[in-house]
Amino acid sequence: MISIRNLHKSFGDRIILKNIDLDVAQGETVAIIGPSGSGKSTTLRCINLLENPDRGELTIGDKKYDFNKLSKHEITEIRRTTAMVFQNFSLYENKTALENITLPLIKAKKYSKKDAEKEALTQLEKVGLVDWKDHYPSQLSGGQQQRVGIARALALKPEVILFDEPTSALDPERVQGVLEIIKEISEQRITSIIVTHELEFALDVADKVVFIADGEIVETGTAKEVLKNPKDERTIKFLGHFADKLEYVI
Ligand SMILES: Nc1ncnc2c1ncn2[C@@H]1O[C@H](COP(=O)(O)OP(=O)(O)OP(=O)(O)O)[C@@H](O)[C@H]1O
Ligand SMILES: [Mg+2]
């Protein structure tokens, strides 16, 4: 349902992504893993055009886009079919939890205030935060803020949710609660791509794992194949750092 072909991205004269090909089927959860600086966030940011890809093609459902020639209408369309959950939550500090969710619904999706609030409450309910709806981000824990970020993404009813290390800014005791919510989303077969260092979680939840190093996809397979039986030297080396967690026998 989503496929990317030949995605390239440079910053200045530094090539960051080379020839990224990625397929995500309807309802699938794909985990992207890889060393720091390998281009994981940039890949997600190119998919929803927070970054401008240099070239490549994107297919979402039956719509095909050429990154080189996007019309304004297509840019809006791509941004509407994807929703991002950020590592640092990216909430408006001067808006309540509820308003953080209603705002994009009203602005981008043209909901009435009443409908937006109804939808926001439904999503806050799902992430267990209805009672916190009138709190500002500074009055919420990191885990709660991230749950608002997830509720905001869900409310947009995107074709695909892009999670960029959704738990890595959280205190350790908050991580599990957020992972559980992401697991529920995955079990509801909402198509998602998740950049994560939580390899046990990836093994449990992801249908597919993609290992990126130096801006290239090095290895792709089922979670079990890539995480338990990696083939490429670079994957083996990377996973070696997590050996205790994955009970490796290398
Ligand atoms: N806006 C930018 N301008 C210049 N260089 C950038 C920009 N954004 C990212 N980069 C560079 O692109 C490379 C890939 O960055 P990216 O954030 O995609 O890595 P990552 O795999 O997400 O790493 P991490 O695990 O640390 O989040 C890095 O070398 C980074 O310095
Ligand atoms: Mg990143």
Tab-separated table of C-alpha atoms and ligand atoms in Angstrom:
chain	number	residue	atom	x	y	z
A	1	MET	CA	0.000	0.000	0.000
A	2	ILE	CA	2.970	2.288	0.531
A	3	SER	CA	6.017	1.906	-1.553
A	4	ILE	CA	9.051	4.031	-1.974
A	5	ARG	CA	11.470	3.628	-4.818
A	6	ASN	CA	14.908	5.161	-5.248
A	7	LEU	CA	14.562	7.745	-2.536
A	8	HIS	CA	17.599	10.002	-2.482
A	9	LYS	CA	18.324	12.839	-0.121
A	10	SER	CA	21.369	15.031	0.381
A	11	PHE	CA	22.017	17.866	2.765
A	12	GLY	CA	24.413	20.169	0.930
A	13	ASP	CA	27.009	17.899	-0.627
A	14	ARG	CA	26.493	15.135	1.960
A	15	ILE	CA	24.486	12.234	0.625
A	16	ILE	CA	22.207	11.071	3.439
A	17	LEU	CA	19.880	8.579	1.731
A	18	LYS	CA	20.825	6.483	-1.268
A	19	ASN	CA	18.342	4.456	-3.195
A	20	ILE	CA	15.915	3.707	-0.406
A	21	ASP	CA	13.277	1.157	-1.482
A	22	LEU	CA	10.621	0.341	1.068
A	23	ASP	CA	7.312	-1.527	0.875
A	24	VAL	CA	4.702	-1.481	3.578
A	25	ALA	CA	1.556	-3.514	3.042
A	26	GLN	CA	-1.872	-2.423	4.249
A	27	GLY	CA	-2.119	-3.013	7.976
A	28	GLU	CA	1.530	-3.869	8.356
A	29	THR	CA	3.892	-2.576	11.035
A	30	VAL	CA	7.405	-2.056	9.776
A	31	ALA	CA	10.249	-1.260	12.162
A	32	ILE	CA	13.281	0.661	10.977
A	33	ILE	CA	16.431	0.111	12.989
A	34	GLY	CA	19.993	1.283	12.540
A	35	PRO	CA	22.855	3.266	14.047
A	36	SER	CA	22.581	6.915	14.981
A	37	GLY	CA	22.947	9.163	11.964
A	38	SER	CA	22.147	6.401	9.474
A	39	GLY	CA	19.149	8.262	8.025
A	40	LYS	CA	16.165	6.714	9.811
A	41	SER	CA	14.489	9.995	10.754
A	42	THR	CA	15.296	11.501	7.387
A	43	THR	CA	13.552	8.575	5.706
A	44	LEU	CA	10.364	9.191	7.703
A	45	ARG	CA	10.632	12.942	7.227
A	46	CYS	CA	10.917	12.475	3.467
A	47	ILE	CA	7.821	10.261	3.417
A	48	ASN	CA	5.647	13.002	4.836
A	49	LEU	CA	7.618	15.800	3.190
A	50	LEU	CA	8.973	17.423	6.306
A	51	GLU	CA	12.129	17.161	4.213
A	52	ASN	CA	12.291	17.664	0.505
A	53	PRO	CA	13.530	14.462	-1.140
A	54	ASP	CA	15.977	14.965	-4.035
A	55	ARG	CA	14.311	12.274	-6.085
A	56	GLY	CA	12.364	9.051	-5.891
A	57	GLU	CA	8.829	7.779	-6.225
A	58	LEU	CA	6.164	7.255	-3.615
A	59	THR	CA	3.026	5.182	-4.006
A	60	ILE	CA	0.266	5.381	-1.417
A	61	GLY	CA	-2.697	3.165	-2.245
A	62	ASP	CA	-3.428	3.739	-5.899
A	63	LYS	CA	-1.794	7.187	-5.974
A	64	LYS	CA	1.647	7.570	-7.449
A	65	TYR	CA	3.906	10.530	-6.803
A	66	ASP	CA	7.209	11.612	-8.270
A	67	PHE	CA	9.169	13.437	-5.571
A	68	ASN	CA	10.730	15.552	-8.283
A	69	LYS	CA	7.495	16.914	-9.599
A	70	LEU	CA	5.009	17.410	-6.817
A	71	SER	CA	2.171	19.836	-7.312
A	72	LYS	CA	0.892	21.825	-4.338
A	73	HIS	CA	-2.169	19.638	-4.312
A	74	GLU	CA	-0.063	16.470	-4.182
A	75	ILE	CA	2.032	17.845	-1.317
A	76	THR	CA	-1.133	18.482	0.694
A	77	GLU	CA	-2.429	15.042	-0.221
A	78	ILE	CA	0.739	13.268	0.928
A	79	ARG	CA	0.828	15.231	4.182
A	80	ARG	CA	-2.786	14.291	4.855
A	81	THR	CA	-2.325	10.595	4.298
A	82	THR	CA	0.564	10.397	6.755
A	83	ALA	CA	0.827	11.418	10.400
A	84	MET	CA	4.002	11.643	12.404
A	85	VAL	CA	4.644	10.909	16.061
A	86	PHE	CA	7.836	12.667	17.116
A	87	GLN	CA	10.534	11.723	19.580
A	88	ASN	CA	10.150	15.064	21.368
A	89	PHE	CA	6.300	15.032	21.088
A	90	SER	CA	6.130	18.387	19.229
A	91	LEU	CA	3.052	19.599	21.055
A	92	TYR	CA	2.018	23.245	21.243
A	93	GLU	CA	3.034	24.337	24.733
A	94	ASN	CA	0.325	26.995	24.919
A	95	LYS	CA	-2.476	24.603	23.966
A	96	THR	CA	-4.184	22.005	26.138
A	97	ALA	CA	-4.046	18.300	25.357
A	98	LEU	CA	-7.488	18.585	23.772
A	99	GLU	CA	-6.564	21.653	21.715
A	100	ASN	CA	-3.382	20.005	20.483
A	101	ILE	CA	-5.579	17.370	18.890
A	102	THR	CA	-8.424	19.566	17.677
A	103	LEU	CA	-6.186	22.192	16.077
A	104	PRO	CA	-4.943	20.129	13.115
A	105	LEU	CA	-8.423	18.665	12.662
A	106	ILE	CA	-9.916	22.138	12.372
A	107	LYS	CA	-7.073	23.643	10.310
A	108	ALA	CA	-6.126	20.805	7.982
A	109	LYS	CA	-9.213	18.641	7.928
A	110	LYS	CA	-11.797	21.418	8.180
A	111	TYR	CA	-13.689	19.823	11.062
A	112	SER	CA	-16.121	22.003	12.981
A	113	LYS	CA	-14.974	22.741	16.533
A	114	LYS	CA	-17.659	20.447	17.898
A	115	ASP	CA	-16.746	17.502	15.671
A	116	ALA	CA	-13.045	18.042	16.330
A	117	GLU	CA	-13.648	17.930	20.075
A	118	LYS	CA	-15.708	14.791	19.759
A	119	GLU	CA	-12.960	13.086	17.780
A	120	ALA	CA	-10.247	14.352	20.141
A	121	LEU	CA	-12.119	12.970	23.159
A	122	THR	CA	-12.526	9.602	21.454
A	123	GLN	CA	-8.787	9.437	20.860
A	124	LEU	CA	-7.893	10.719	24.339
A	125	GLU	CA	-10.088	7.974	25.713
A	126	LYS	CA	-8.115	5.397	23.721
A	127	VAL	CA	-4.826	6.562	25.202
A	128	GLY	CA	-6.313	6.858	28.692
A	129	LEU	CA	-6.084	10.635	29.021
A	130	VAL	CA	-9.630	11.998	28.985
A	131	ASP	CA	-9.206	13.301	32.511
A	132	TRP	CA	-6.130	15.230	31.389
A	133	LYS	CA	-7.750	16.927	28.414
A	134	ASP	CA	-7.466	20.453	29.829
A	135	HIS	CA	-3.861	20.112	30.927
A	136	TYR	CA	-1.051	21.881	29.120
A	137	PRO	CA	1.994	19.888	27.986
A	138	SER	CA	4.099	21.285	30.849
A	139	GLN	CA	1.571	19.770	33.262
A	140	LEU	CA	1.896	16.313	31.707
A	141	SER	CA	4.620	13.685	32.057
A	142	GLY	CA	6.672	12.766	28.996
A	143	GLY	CA	4.691	9.552	28.634
A	144	GLN	CA	1.410	11.466	28.795
A	145	GLN	CA	2.648	14.027	26.291
A	146	GLN	CA	3.616	11.264	23.910
A	147	ARG	CA	0.184	9.700	24.325
A	148	VAL	CA	-1.322	13.045	23.307
A	149	GLY	CA	1.021	12.977	20.292
A	150	ILE	CA	-0.271	9.524	19.404
A	151	ALA	CA	-3.910	10.564	19.918
A	152	ARG	CA	-3.297	13.535	17.621
A	153	ALA	CA	-1.911	11.237	14.939
A	154	LEU	CA	-4.798	8.756	15.286
A	155	ALA	CA	-7.394	11.537	15.118
A	156	LEU	CA	-6.127	12.490	11.686
A	157	LYS	CA	-7.054	8.991	10.444
A	158	PRO	CA	-3.980	8.769	8.274
A	159	GLU	CA	-3.265	5.933	5.857
A	160	VAL	CA	0.000	5.451	7.693
A	161	ILE	CA	1.411	6.555	11.044
A	162	LEU	CA	5.120	7.321	11.182
A	163	PHE	CA	6.670	6.926	14.620
A	164	ASP	CA	10.137	8.403	15.046
A	165	GLU	CA	11.683	6.898	18.178
A	166	PRO	CA	8.498	7.536	20.118
A	167	THR	CA	9.882	6.325	23.426
A	168	SER	CA	13.498	7.400	23.390
A	169	ALA	CA	12.901	10.722	25.145
A	170	LEU	CA	10.915	9.079	27.941
A	171	ASP	CA	11.931	8.161	31.451
A	172	PRO	CA	12.426	4.392	31.591
A	173	GLU	CA	9.293	3.853	33.681
A	174	ARG	CA	7.155	5.586	31.048
A	175	VAL	CA	8.374	3.579	28.075
A	176	GLN	CA	6.259	0.467	28.526
A	177	GLY	CA	2.929	2.291	28.674
A	178	VAL	CA	3.601	4.055	25.396
A	179	LEU	CA	4.847	0.855	23.736
A	180	GLU	CA	1.634	-0.865	24.791
A	181	ILE	CA	-0.423	1.793	23.036
A	182	ILE	CA	1.662	1.434	19.887
A	183	LYS	CA	1.203	-2.325	20.072
A	184	GLU	CA	-2.567	-1.849	20.223
A	185	ILE	CA	-2.396	0.370	17.157
A	186	SER	CA	-0.395	-2.295	15.383
A	187	GLU	CA	-2.891	-4.979	16.414
A	188	GLN	CA	-5.688	-2.870	14.951
A	189	ARG	CA	-3.802	-3.196	11.682
A	190	ILE	CA	-3.251	0.515	11.298
A	191	THR	CA	-0.378	0.740	8.865
A	192	SER	CA	2.682	2.020	10.666
A	193	ILE	CA	6.371	2.582	10.260
A	194	ILE	CA	8.281	2.866	13.482
A	195	VAL	CA	11.875	3.897	13.987
A	196	THR	CA	12.936	2.357	17.253
A	197	HIS	CA	15.817	1.097	19.331
A	198	GLU	CA	13.417	-1.095	21.298
A	199	LEU	CA	14.402	-4.320	19.607
A	200	GLU	CA	12.414	-6.625	21.835
A	201	PHE	CA	9.369	-4.561	21.016
A	202	ALA	CA	10.185	-4.738	17.294
A	203	LEU	CA	10.500	-8.499	17.553
A	204	ASP	CA	7.152	-8.702	19.272
A	205	VAL	CA	5.182	-6.249	17.160
A	206	ALA	CA	6.757	-5.633	13.756
A	207	ASP	CA	5.779	-7.674	10.729
A	208	LYS	CA	8.932	-6.558	9.012
A	209	VAL	CA	12.237	-5.058	10.089
A	210	VAL	CA	14.450	-2.873	7.939
A	211	PHE	CA	18.054	-2.241	8.924
A	212	ILE	CA	19.536	1.007	7.635
A	213	ALA	CA	23.209	1.940	7.792
A	214	ASP	CA	24.979	4.846	6.095
A	215	GLY	CA	21.833	5.905	4.296
A	216	GLU	CA	21.207	2.549	2.679
A	217	ILE	CA	18.912	-0.345	3.384
A	218	VAL	CA	21.253	-3.142	4.271
A	219	GLU	CA	18.799	-5.858	5.213
A	220	THR	CA	15.041	-6.387	5.196
A	221	GLY	CA	13.012	-9.340	6.371
A	222	THR	CA	10.566	-10.557	8.941
A	223	ALA	CA	11.333	-9.349	12.453
A	224	LYS	CA	12.603	-12.792	13.293
A	225	GLU	CA	14.824	-13.063	10.247
A	226	VAL	CA	16.532	-9.719	10.730
A	227	LEU	CA	16.709	-9.654	14.507
A	228	LYS	CA	17.377	-13.301	15.249
A	229	ASN	CA	19.229	-14.385	12.151
A	230	PRO	CA	20.874	-11.342	10.560
A	231	LYS	CA	22.874	-12.010	7.428
A	232	ASP	CA	24.812	-8.864	6.674
A	233	GLU	CA	28.002	-8.114	8.628
A	234	ARG	CA	26.779	-4.615	9.473
A	235	THR	CA	23.479	-5.895	10.848
A	236	ILE	CA	25.270	-8.499	12.934
A	237	LYS	CA	27.634	-5.869	14.316
A	238	PHE	CA	24.812	-3.462	15.138
A	239	LEU	CA	22.699	-6.122	16.799
A	240	GLY	CA	25.716	-7.311	18.761
A	241	HIS	CA	25.317	-4.195	20.914
A	242	PHE	CA	21.900	-5.474	21.967
A	243	ALA	CA	22.945	-9.090	22.344
A	244	ASP	CA	21.914	-9.408	25.969
A	245	LYS	CA	18.415	-8.219	25.142
A	246	LEU	CA	17.800	-10.510	22.212
A	247	GLU	CA	19.567	-13.554	23.595
A	248	TYR	CA	21.838	-13.805	20.659
A	249	VAL	CA	23.916	-16.670	19.652
A	250	ILE	CA	26.225	-15.221	17.055
B	1	LIG	N1	18.453	19.362	8.407
B	1	LIG	C1	19.648	18.767	8.282
B	1	LIG	N2	20.699	19.427	7.752
B	1	LIG	C2	21.907	18.817	7.606
B	1	LIG	N3	22.160	17.541	7.940
B	1	LIG	C3	21.149	16.828	8.474
B	1	LIG	C4	19.847	17.398	8.675
B	1	LIG	N4	19.047	16.453	9.221
B	1	LIG	C5	19.811	15.356	9.343
B	1	LIG	N5	21.066	15.581	8.893
B	1	LIG	C6	22.162	14.594	8.856
B	1	LIG	O1	21.682	13.467	8.181
B	1	LIG	C7	22.196	12.269	8.763
B	1	LIG	C8	21.056	11.351	9.070
B	1	LIG	O2	20.262	11.934	10.103
B	1	LIG	P1	18.989	11.229	10.713
B	1	LIG	O3	18.438	12.189	11.679
B	1	LIG	O4	18.117	10.779	9.613
B	1	LIG	O5	19.644	9.988	11.433
B	1	LIG	P2	18.952	8.905	12.374
B	1	LIG	O6	19.236	7.571	11.777
B	1	LIG	O7	17.543	9.269	12.602
B	1	LIG	O8	19.812	9.044	13.727
B	1	LIG	P3	19.342	8.953	15.278
B	1	LIG	O9	19.265	7.488	15.618
B	1	LIG	O10	20.466	9.613	16.005
B	1	LIG	O11	18.042	9.670	15.419
B	1	LIG	C9	23.008	12.705	9.979
B	1	LIG	O12	24.358	12.694	9.624
B	1	LIG	C10	22.536	14.096	10.239
B	1	LIG	O13	23.561	14.875	10.776
B	2	MG	MG	16.481	9.899	14.276
